[in-house]
mmCIF file of C-alpha atoms in Angstrom:
data_model
loop_
_atom_site.group_PDB
_atom_site.id
_atom_site.type_symbol
_atom_site.label_atom_id
_atom_site.label_comp_id
_atom_site.label_asym_id
_atom_site.label_seq_id
_atom_site.Cartn_x
_atom_site.Cartn_y
_atom_site.Cartn_z
ATOM 1 C CA MET Z 128 0.000 0.000 0.000
ATOM 2 C CA GLY Z 129 2.986 2.327 0.501
ATOM 3 C CA GLY Z 130 3.589 2.290 -3.249
ATOM 4 C CA ASN Z 131 0.017 3.436 -3.843
ATOM 5 C CA ARG Z 132 0.405 6.353 -1.466
ATOM 6 C CA ARG Z 133 3.744 7.292 -3.065
ATOM 7 C CA ALA Z 134 2.205 7.177 -6.567
ATOM 8 C CA ALA Z 135 -0.700 9.349 -5.404
ATOM 9 C CA GLU Z 136 1.631 11.847 -3.715
ATOM 10 C CA GLU Z 137 3.870 12.022 -6.786
ATOM 11 C CA PHE Z 138 0.838 12.590 -9.005
ATOM 12 C CA VAL Z 139 -0.509 15.371 -6.781
ATOM 13 C CA GLU Z 140 2.925 17.006 -6.653
ATOM 14 C CA GLY Z 141 3.310 16.732 -10.432
ATOM 15 C CA ARG Z 142 6.182 14.226 -10.371
ATOM 16 C CA GLY Z 143 4.303 11.062 -11.234
ATOM 17 C CA GLY Z 144 2.308 10.162 -14.278
ATOM 18 C CA LEU Z 145 -1.386 9.445 -14.502
ATOM 19 C CA GLY Z 146 -0.632 5.917 -15.677
ATOM 20 C CA GLU Z 147 1.476 5.217 -12.595
ATOM 21 C CA LEU Z 148 -1.308 6.418 -10.304
ATOM 22 C CA ARG Z 149 -3.859 4.300 -12.175
ATOM 23 C CA ARG Z 150 -1.675 1.186 -11.914
ATOM 24 C CA GLY Z 151 -1.225 1.770 -8.184
ATOM 25 C CA LEU Z 152 -4.953 2.177 -7.642
ATOM 26 C CA LYS Z 153 -5.714 -0.976 -9.635
ATOM 27 C CA LEU Z 154 -3.274 -2.972 -7.519
ATOM 28 C CA HIS Z 155 -4.814 -1.530 -4.358
ATOM 29 C CA LEU Z 156 -8.346 -2.387 -5.475
ATOM 30 C CA LYS Z 157 -7.303 -5.957 -6.284
ATOM 31 C CA ALA Z 158 -5.659 -6.244 -2.862
ATOM 32 C CA VAL Z 159 -8.714 -4.894 -1.011
ATOM 33 C CA GLY Z 160 -11.422 -6.724 -2.964
ATOM 34 C CA GLY Z 161 -15.114 -6.582 -2.233
ATOM 35 C CA ASN Z 162 -15.169 -9.803 -0.214
ATOM 36 C CA THR Z 163 -12.240 -9.074 2.087
ATOM 37 C CA ALA Z 164 -12.990 -9.179 5.824
ATOM 38 C CA LEU Z 165 -10.510 -8.147 8.503
ATOM 39 C CA VAL Z 166 -10.873 -10.178 11.699
ATOM 40 C CA THR Z 167 -9.084 -9.827 15.037
ATOM 41 C CA MET Z 168 -9.048 -12.066 18.118
ATOM 42 C CA ARG Z 169 -11.915 -9.968 19.501
ATOM 43 C CA GLY Z 170 -14.044 -10.247 16.388
ATOM 44 C CA PRO Z 171 -14.476 -8.369 13.140
ATOM 45 C CA LEU Z 172 -12.268 -5.316 12.728
ATOM 46 C CA LEU Z 173 -14.759 -3.795 10.304
ATOM 47 C CA SER Z 174 -18.477 -3.574 10.946
ATOM 48 C CA GLU Z 175 -21.002 -4.411 8.255
ATOM 49 C CA GLU Z 176 -21.456 -0.668 7.729
ATOM 50 C CA ASP Z 177 -17.676 -0.253 7.346
ATOM 51 C CA ARG Z 178 -17.540 -3.041 4.760
ATOM 52 C CA GLU Z 179 -20.430 -1.499 2.814
ATOM 53 C CA LEU Z 180 -18.670 1.871 2.851
ATOM 54 C CA LEU Z 181 -15.401 0.255 1.761
ATOM 55 C CA LEU Z 182 -17.208 -1.434 -1.126
ATOM 56 C CA LYS Z 183 -18.765 1.897 -2.165
ATOM 57 C CA VAL Z 184 -15.344 3.557 -2.063
ATOM 58 C CA SER Z 185 -13.874 0.691 -4.077
ATOM 59 C CA ASN Z 186 -16.626 1.055 -6.701
ATOM 60 C CA LEU Z 187 -16.092 4.817 -6.829
ATOM 61 C CA LEU Z 188 -12.359 4.309 -7.370
ATOM 62 C CA GLU Z 189 -13.126 1.891 -10.220
ATOM 63 C CA GLU Z 190 -15.328 4.564 -11.818
ATOM 64 C CA ILE Z 191 -12.550 7.130 -11.407
ATOM 65 C CA LEU Z 192 -10.089 4.754 -13.062
ATOM 66 C CA GLU Z 193 -12.450 4.278 -16.008
ATOM 67 C CA THR Z 194 -12.851 8.058 -16.319
ATOM 68 C CA LEU Z 195 -9.076 8.508 -16.280
ATOM 69 C CA GLU Z 196 -8.686 5.854 -18.977
ATOM 70 C CA VAL Z 197 -11.238 7.626 -21.183
ATOM 71 C CA ALA Z 198 -9.580 11.005 -20.571
ATOM 72 C CA GLU Z 199 -6.216 9.585 -21.680
ATOM 73 C CA ASP Z 200 -7.650 8.189 -24.949
ATOM 74 C CA GLU Z 201 -7.480 11.125 -27.376
ATOM 75 C CA GLU Z 202 -9.492 9.360 -30.098
ATOM 76 C CA LEU Z 203 -12.280 8.540 -27.682
ATOM 77 C CA VAL Z 204 -12.362 12.100 -26.310
ATOM 78 C CA GLU Z 205 -12.572 13.453 -29.876
ATOM 79 C CA ALA Z 206 -15.405 11.030 -30.690
ATOM 80 C CA ILE Z 207 -17.326 12.135 -27.584
ATOM 81 C CA GLU Z 208 -16.843 15.803 -28.488
ATOM 82 C CA GLU Z 209 -18.009 15.118 -32.051
ATOM 83 C CA ALA Z 210 -21.096 13.317 -30.746
ATOM 84 C CA GLU Z 211 -21.908 16.258 -28.461
ATOM 85 C CA GLU Z 212 -21.610 18.625 -31.445
ATOM 86 C CA ASP Z 213 -23.957 16.373 -33.442
ATOM 87 C CA VAL Z 214 -26.546 16.509 -30.663
ATOM 88 C CA GLU Z 215 -26.287 20.302 -30.391
ATOM 89 C CA ALA Z 216 -26.654 20.646 -34.183
ATOM 90 C CA GLY Z 217 -29.683 18.343 -34.231
ATOM 91 C CA ARG Z 218 -27.932 15.581 -36.183
ATOM 92 C CA VAL Z 219 -29.691 12.831 -34.252
ATOM 93 C CA ARG Z 220 -32.237 10.112 -34.943
ATOM 94 C CA SER Z 221 -34.506 7.959 -32.854
ATOM 95 C CA TYR Z 222 -33.564 4.500 -31.664
ATOM 96 C CA GLU Z 223 -36.160 3.016 -34.007
ATOM 97 C CA GLU Z 224 -34.631 4.852 -36.995
ATOM 98 C CA PHE Z 225 -31.171 3.644 -36.002
ATOM 99 C CA ILE Z 226 -32.330 0.011 -35.774
ATOM 100 C CA GLU Z 227 -34.123 0.298 -39.127
ATOM 101 C CA GLU Z 228 -30.932 1.653 -40.715
ATOM 102 C CA LEU Z 229 -28.922 -1.275 -39.327
ATOM 103 C CA ARG Z 230 -31.506 -3.697 -40.727
ATOM 104 C CA SER Z 231 -31.380 -2.038 -44.154
ATOM 105 C CA TYR Z 232 -27.606 -2.596 -44.256
ATOM 106 C CA GLY Z 233 -27.985 -6.203 -43.075
ATOM 107 C CA GLU Z 234 -26.143 -5.501 -39.833
ATOM 108 C CA ILE Z 235 -28.888 -7.099 -37.724
#
């Protein structure tokens, strides 16, 4: 876990790369896992509420990682921007029209 903290600190301070931070977070999420339970001699270290919160945080970190991956993909960002421009310009069609077009080309 020390490596994860170091990667995060380096990223915040501008020394580390986004990819390094993402790799560290992925390793941390794999290590924590949704089914992990910490138990001591006196019983569970984490309450059910703590485990639920940890799972929510883990899911949020996964979403952040996906967002970072999209933000790093220049082609994907350009495609999203182009799609937003199409919507603003009214270059859209209904789902039914889209499906009909796919059928006319033999795609489905």
